[in-house]
Amino acid sequence: MYTARGKVDTNDTLTQYAPLVRRLALQLMAKLPASVELEDLIQAGMLGLLDAANRYQETQGAQFETYASQRIRGAMLDELRELDWASRGIRKTARQIEKAVQRLEQRLGRGPSESEIASELSIGLAEYQQMLQDVHGCQLVYYEDFDSADDEPFIDRICADPGADPLTTLLDDGLRGGVIDAIDRLPEREKLLMSLYYDQGLNLREIGAVLEVSESRVCQLHSQAISRLRATLREKAWTSAS
């Protein structure tokens, strides 16, 4: 793998670490909208791997895989920035939905229906469902979001910490019970969707087949489930802080 000068052999490295690139791309894809293509991330990641192979020297001390992972992830995040996948307007819409869900849960003492959320937003059901479609993929559950009032993009946040993992952060901060409780409170259909998507790794089309709905409807249901989770977790965070 190394040359006589302690540098990595580029061709062998690209072959050996291609699965790492794919794994990192799949981890990011779980947090991104369906419009982002896996192959685009993999291509960007391979360029990051190539850059790591060209720059790395054995004398640096860090293991190559650790060094390469940072370069690969950085290249993918740069690609996402260029795609501009979640504009401030979309994030604002996502927060409006979340706050409407939170208000209704406090007022009703239960999870609101789609029509109730639409009414709370003073829009029709069809318009609300289109909102859900639009925000699909930009709603991410991460701990910092419950402790910050700014609109700093998630991409910029995780760029500051290449090893950042939203779920791990949640669990490490003692919110495991809160996450489990929030998921358990979801309507049965949305709970099943989350299980199929995150536990079993089914894609949107496959989930649609299980639920007997269209792929676009799966996007809507997923967005609504994330809004419910975020509303519940934010409420728990505020309650604990008070």
Tab-separated table of N, CA and C in Angstrom, residues 133-232:
chain	number	residue	atom	x	y	z
A	133	GLN	N	-44.053	17.560	1.130
A	133	GLN	CA	-43.259	17.081	-0.001
A	133	GLN	C	-42.019	17.960	-0.190
A	134	ASP	N	-42.198	19.261	-0.069
A	134	ASP	CA	-41.107	20.201	-0.308
A	134	ASP	C	-39.993	20.089	0.725
A	135	VAL	N	-40.373	19.832	1.984
A	135	VAL	CA	-39.359	19.832	3.044
A	135	VAL	C	-38.735	18.460	3.262
A	136	HIS	N	-39.180	17.454	2.534
A	136	HIS	CA	-38.655	16.109	2.741
A	136	HIS	C	-37.140	16.106	2.618
A	137	GLY	N	-36.471	15.608	3.667
A	137	GLY	CA	-35.019	15.485	3.638
A	137	GLY	C	-34.280	16.593	4.350
A	138	CYS	N	-34.924	17.756	4.534
A	138	CYS	CA	-34.207	18.827	5.222
A	138	CYS	C	-34.523	18.825	6.706
A	139	GLN	N	-35.475	18.000	7.144
A	139	GLN	CA	-35.819	17.922	8.556
A	139	GLN	C	-34.970	16.843	9.203
A	140	LEU	N	-34.030	17.266	10.006
A	140	LEU	CA	-33.110	16.336	10.629
A	140	LEU	C	-33.216	16.438	12.136
A	141	VAL	N	-33.178	15.310	12.792
A	141	VAL	CA	-33.255	15.298	14.244
A	141	VAL	C	-31.846	15.307	14.795
A	142	TYR	N	-31.384	16.455	15.313
A	142	TYR	CA	-30.064	16.519	15.912
A	142	TYR	C	-30.138	17.367	17.163
A	143	TYR	N	-29.333	17.019	18.148
A	143	TYR	CA	-29.471	17.603	19.476
A	143	TYR	C	-29.305	19.118	19.472
A	144	GLU	N	-28.336	19.620	18.690
A	144	GLU	CA	-28.077	21.047	18.707
A	144	GLU	C	-29.313	21.857	18.338
A	145	ASP	N	-30.210	21.290	17.564
A	145	ASP	CA	-31.388	22.027	17.113
A	145	ASP	C	-32.327	22.353	18.270
A	146	PHE	N	-32.217	21.610	19.364
A	146	PHE	CA	-33.085	21.872	20.514
A	146	PHE	C	-32.427	22.852	21.480
A	147	ASP	N	-31.273	23.377	21.107
A	147	ASP	CA	-30.539	24.270	21.999
A	147	ASP	C	-30.039	25.491	21.254
A	148	SER	N	-30.688	25.805	20.122
A	148	SER	CA	-30.206	26.912	19.305
A	148	SER	C	-31.366	27.586	18.604
A	149	ALA	N	-31.301	28.903	18.541
A	149	ALA	CA	-32.387	29.656	17.906
A	149	ALA	C	-32.021	30.094	16.499
A	150	ASP	N	-30.780	29.804	16.080
A	150	ASP	CA	-30.363	30.270	14.760
A	150	ASP	C	-30.768	29.294	13.677
A	151	ASP	N	-30.508	29.674	12.439
A	151	ASP	CA	-30.869	28.844	11.300
A	151	ASP	C	-29.631	28.299	10.610
A	152	GLU	N	-28.550	28.084	11.379
A	152	GLU	CA	-27.332	27.574	10.764
A	152	GLU	C	-27.610	26.213	10.124
A	153	PRO	N	-27.254	26.055	8.866
A	153	PRO	CA	-27.541	24.797	8.183
A	153	PRO	C	-26.873	23.613	8.846
A	154	PHE	N	-27.552	22.473	8.805
A	154	PHE	CA	-27.012	21.242	9.370
A	154	PHE	C	-25.684	20.892	8.713
A	155	ILE	N	-25.561	21.102	7.409
A	155	ILE	CA	-24.328	20.781	6.708
A	155	ILE	C	-23.154	21.531	7.314
A	156	ASP	N	-23.330	22.824	7.628
A	156	ASP	CA	-22.248	23.607	8.213
A	156	ASP	C	-21.925	23.141	9.622
A	157	ARG	N	-22.939	22.686	10.339
A	157	ARG	CA	-22.689	22.214	11.701
A	157	ARG	C	-21.833	20.952	11.692
A	158	ILE	N	-22.195	19.965	10.893
A	158	ILE	CA	-21.451	18.720	10.940
A	158	ILE	C	-20.102	18.855	10.271
A	159	CYS	N	-19.928	19.893	9.457
A	159	CYS	CA	-18.632	20.131	8.846
A	159	CYS	C	-17.617	20.528	9.914
A	160	ALA	N	-18.085	21.209	10.952
A	160	ALA	CA	-17.188	21.625	12.010
A	160	ALA	C	-16.674	20.431	12.797
A	161	ASP	N	-17.428	19.341	12.776
A	161	ASP	CA	-17.020	18.111	13.447
A	161	ASP	C	-17.224	16.955	12.490
A	162	PRO	N	-16.177	16.537	11.763
A	162	PRO	CA	-16.307	15.499	10.751
A	162	PRO	C	-16.868	14.198	11.284
A	163	GLY	N	-16.749	13.964	12.601
A	163	GLY	CA	-17.244	12.718	13.155
A	163	GLY	C	-18.627	12.839	13.737
A	164	ALA	N	-19.264	13.985	13.524
A	164	ALA	CA	-20.573	14.218	14.147
A	164	ALA	C	-21.610	13.235	13.624
A	165	ASP	N	-22.370	12.664	14.541
A	165	ASP	CA	-23.435	11.718	14.206
A	165	ASP	C	-24.655	12.133	15.014
A	166	PRO	N	-25.691	12.694	14.374
A	166	PRO	CA	-26.841	13.208	15.121
A	166	PRO	C	-27.446	12.204	16.078
A	167	LEU	N	-27.625	10.950	15.631
A	167	LEU	CA	-28.251	9.963	16.497
A	167	LEU	C	-27.356	9.650	17.688
A	168	THR	N	-26.040	9.489	17.442
A	168	THR	CA	-25.119	9.205	18.525
A	168	THR	C	-25.111	10.337	19.536
A	169	THR	N	-25.135	11.578	19.045
A	169	THR	CA	-25.147	12.728	19.935
A	169	THR	C	-26.384	12.711	20.813
A	170	LEU	N	-27.526	12.396	20.206
A	170	LEU	CA	-28.757	12.315	20.981
A	170	LEU	C	-28.637	11.276	22.093
A	171	LEU	N	-28.144	10.098	21.735
A	171	LEU	CA	-28.047	9.012	22.698
A	171	LEU	C	-27.020	9.331	23.774
A	172	ASP	N	-25.878	9.911	23.380
A	172	ASP	CA	-24.826	10.240	24.332
A	172	ASP	C	-25.275	11.301	25.315
A	173	ASP	N	-26.229	12.131	24.941
A	173	ASP	CA	-26.702	13.191	25.820
A	173	ASP	C	-27.889	12.749	26.660
A	174	GLY	N	-28.084	11.468	26.794
A	174	GLY	CA	-29.098	10.964	27.692
A	174	GLY	C	-30.515	11.092	27.173
A	175	LEU	N	-30.683	11.245	25.854
A	175	LEU	CA	-32.018	11.418	25.303
A	175	LEU	C	-32.576	10.130	24.692
A	176	ARG	N	-31.898	9.021	24.977
A	176	ARG	CA	-32.367	7.749	24.410
A	176	ARG	C	-33.838	7.514	24.748
A	177	GLY	N	-34.175	7.678	26.019
A	177	GLY	CA	-35.562	7.451	26.427
A	177	GLY	C	-36.524	8.391	25.740
A	178	GLY	N	-36.087	9.649	25.555
A	178	GLY	CA	-36.936	10.627	24.889
A	178	GLY	C	-37.188	10.277	23.442
A	179	VAL	N	-36.149	9.804	22.763
A	179	VAL	CA	-36.294	9.418	21.363
A	179	VAL	C	-37.230	8.225	21.236
A	180	ILE	N	-37.023	7.236	22.097
A	180	ILE	CA	-37.873	6.038	22.065
A	180	ILE	C	-39.324	6.409	22.333
A	181	ASP	N	-39.527	7.283	23.322
A	181	ASP	CA	-40.893	7.706	23.669
A	181	ASP	C	-41.527	8.483	22.520
A	182	ALA	N	-40.740	9.363	21.888
A	182	ALA	CA	-41.265	10.171	20.781
A	182	ALA	C	-41.669	9.285	19.616
A	183	ILE	N	-40.866	8.284	19.309
A	183	ILE	CA	-41.196	7.358	18.221
A	183	ILE	C	-42.433	6.542	18.583
A	184	ASP	N	-42.522	6.132	19.845
A	184	ASP	CA	-43.650	5.314	20.284
A	184	ASP	C	-44.959	6.088	20.200
A	185	ARG	N	-44.891	7.413	20.284
A	185	ARG	CA	-46.093	8.247	20.237
A	185	ARG	C	-46.558	8.531	18.812
A	186	LEU	N	-45.766	8.152	17.826
A	186	LEU	CA	-46.174	8.386	16.441
A	186	LEU	C	-47.399	7.550	16.094
A	187	PRO	N	-48.228	8.030	15.169
A	187	PRO	CA	-49.311	7.184	14.649
A	187	PRO	C	-48.729	5.894	14.081
A	188	GLU	N	-49.484	4.824	14.140
A	188	GLU	CA	-48.962	3.509	13.770
A	188	GLU	C	-48.365	3.484	12.358
A	189	ARG	N	-49.014	4.165	11.432
A	189	ARG	CA	-48.525	4.150	10.048
A	189	ARG	C	-47.155	4.815	9.944
A	190	GLU	N	-47.001	5.950	10.640
A	190	GLU	CA	-45.724	6.657	10.597
A	190	GLU	C	-44.654	5.901	11.369
A	191	LYS	N	-45.051	5.239	12.437
A	191	LYS	CA	-44.102	4.430	13.198
A	191	LYS	C	-43.572	3.288	12.331
A	192	LEU	N	-44.461	2.649	11.583
A	192	LEU	CA	-44.063	1.580	10.676
A	192	LEU	C	-43.129	2.115	9.597
A	193	LEU	N	-43.464	3.282	9.055
A	193	LEU	CA	-42.625	3.894	8.026
A	193	LEU	C	-41.206	4.115	8.548
A	194	MET	N	-41.081	4.659	9.760
A	194	MET	CA	-39.764	4.927	10.337
A	194	MET	C	-38.976	3.642	10.526
A	195	SER	N	-39.673	2.593	10.936
A	195	SER	CA	-39.006	1.306	11.120
A	195	SER	C	-38.509	0.742	9.785
A	196	LEU	N	-39.352	0.829	8.769
A	196	LEU	CA	-38.980	0.319	7.451
A	196	LEU	C	-37.802	1.104	6.869
A	197	TYR	N	-37.805	2.419	7.111
A	197	TYR	CA	-36.789	3.292	6.511
A	197	TYR	C	-35.460	3.199	7.244
A	198	TYR	N	-35.502	3.294	8.584
A	198	TYR	CA	-34.263	3.391	9.354
A	198	TYR	C	-33.763	2.045	9.877
A	199	ASP	N	-34.677	1.144	10.229
A	199	ASP	CA	-34.249	-0.149	10.766
A	199	ASP	C	-34.002	-1.171	9.662
A	200	GLN	N	-34.934	-1.229	8.702
A	200	GLN	CA	-34.820	-2.244	7.662
A	200	GLN	C	-34.154	-1.743	6.389
A	201	GLY	N	-33.962	-0.415	6.285
A	201	GLY	CA	-33.216	0.130	5.151
A	201	GLY	C	-33.948	0.108	3.825
A	202	LEU	N	-35.279	0.071	3.846
A	202	LEU	CA	-36.035	0.089	2.595
A	202	LEU	C	-36.014	1.490	1.998
A	203	ASN	N	-36.054	1.562	0.668
A	203	ASN	CA	-36.122	2.868	0.029
A	203	ASN	C	-37.578	3.318	-0.060
A	204	LEU	N	-37.800	4.535	-0.550
A	204	LEU	CA	-39.144	5.104	-0.562
A	204	LEU	C	-40.110	4.291	-1.416
A	205	ARG	N	-39.638	3.807	-2.543
A	205	ARG	CA	-40.496	3.022	-3.430
A	205	ARG	C	-40.927	1.728	-2.744
A	206	GLU	N	-39.990	1.067	-2.068
A	206	GLU	CA	-40.296	-0.189	-1.379
A	206	GLU	C	-41.261	0.047	-0.213
A	207	ILE	N	-41.056	1.158	0.501
A	207	ILE	CA	-41.966	1.472	1.606
A	207	ILE	C	-43.365	1.749	1.061
A	208	GLY	N	-43.430	2.450	-0.073
A	208	GLY	CA	-44.721	2.715	-0.690
A	208	GLY	C	-45.467	1.434	-1.015
A	209	ALA	N	-44.721	0.418	-1.467
A	209	ALA	CA	-45.345	-0.871	-1.792
A	209	ALA	C	-45.909	-1.536	-0.538
A	210	VAL	N	-45.172	-1.427	0.571
A	210	VAL	CA	-45.639	-2.020	1.828
A	210	VAL	C	-46.877	-1.294	2.336
A	211	LEU	N	-46.848	0.039	2.281
A	211	LEU	CA	-47.957	0.835	2.806
A	211	LEU	C	-49.092	1.004	1.799
A	212	GLU	N	-48.843	0.572	0.558
A	212	GLU	CA	-49.814	0.685	-0.531
A	212	GLU	C	-50.166	2.145	-0.818
A	213	VAL	N	-49.117	2.971	-0.877
A	213	VAL	CA	-49.269	4.383	-1.233
A	213	VAL	C	-48.178	4.738	-2.233
A	214	SER	N	-48.271	5.918	-2.824
A	214	SER	CA	-47.266	6.350	-3.795
A	214	SER	C	-45.976	6.762	-3.088
A	215	GLU	N	-44.904	6.835	-3.866
A	215	GLU	CA	-43.612	7.252	-3.312
A	215	GLU	C	-43.685	8.679	-2.771
A	216	SER	N	-44.417	9.549	-3.465
A	216	SER	CA	-44.546	10.925	-2.995
A	216	SER	C	-45.305	10.977	-1.660
A	217	ARG	N	-46.276	10.080	-1.481
A	217	ARG	CA	-47.016	10.035	-0.222
A	217	ARG	C	-46.096	9.567	0.910
A	218	VAL	N	-45.185	8.659	0.610
A	218	VAL	CA	-44.207	8.220	1.612
A	218	VAL	C	-43.355	9.411	2.057
A	219	CYS	N	-42.945	10.244	1.099
A	219	CYS	CA	-42.172	11.446	1.422
A	219	CYS	C	-42.948	12.338	2.383
A	220	GLN	N	-44.241	12.517	2.109
A	220	GLN	CA	-45.083	13.360	2.954
A	220	GLN	C	-45.179	12.791	4.373
A	221	LEU	N	-45.421	11.493	4.460
A	221	LEU	CA	-45.568	10.852	5.764
A	221	LEU	C	-44.265	10.899	6.550
A	222	HIS	N	-43.150	10.731	5.845
A	222	HIS	CA	-41.849	10.783	6.501
A	222	HIS	C	-41.600	12.183	7.061
A	223	SER	N	-41.886	13.207	6.266
A	223	SER	CA	-41.708	14.584	6.728
A	223	SER	C	-42.571	14.868	7.949
A	224	GLN	N	-43.804	14.371	7.911
A	224	GLN	CA	-44.712	14.607	9.033
A	224	GLN	C	-44.228	13.882	10.283
A	225	ALA	N	-43.711	12.659	10.121
A	225	ALA	CA	-43.191	11.911	11.271
A	225	ALA	C	-42.004	12.635	11.897
A	226	ILE	N	-41.108	13.166	11.061
A	226	ILE	CA	-39.955	13.897	11.572
A	226	ILE	C	-40.405	15.160	12.293
A	227	SER	N	-41.419	15.842	11.752
A	227	SER	CA	-41.942	17.040	12.416
A	227	SER	C	-42.480	16.695	13.804
A	228	ARG	N	-43.176	15.573	13.903
A	228	ARG	CA	-43.707	15.153	15.201
A	228	ARG	C	-42.560	14.853	16.176
A	229	LEU	N	-41.539	14.135	15.697
A	229	LEU	CA	-40.415	13.794	16.561
A	229	LEU	C	-39.703	15.044	17.053
A	230	ARG	N	-39.463	15.962	16.138
A	230	ARG	CA	-38.773	17.196	16.507
A	230	ARG	C	-39.583	18.002	17.517
A	231	ALA	N	-40.888	18.079	17.313
A	231	ALA	CA	-41.751	18.823	18.233
A	231	ALA	C	-41.717	18.189	19.620
A	232	THR	N	-41.792	16.871	19.680
A	232	THR	CA	-41.790	16.165	20.961
A	232	THR	C	-40.460	16.330	21.675
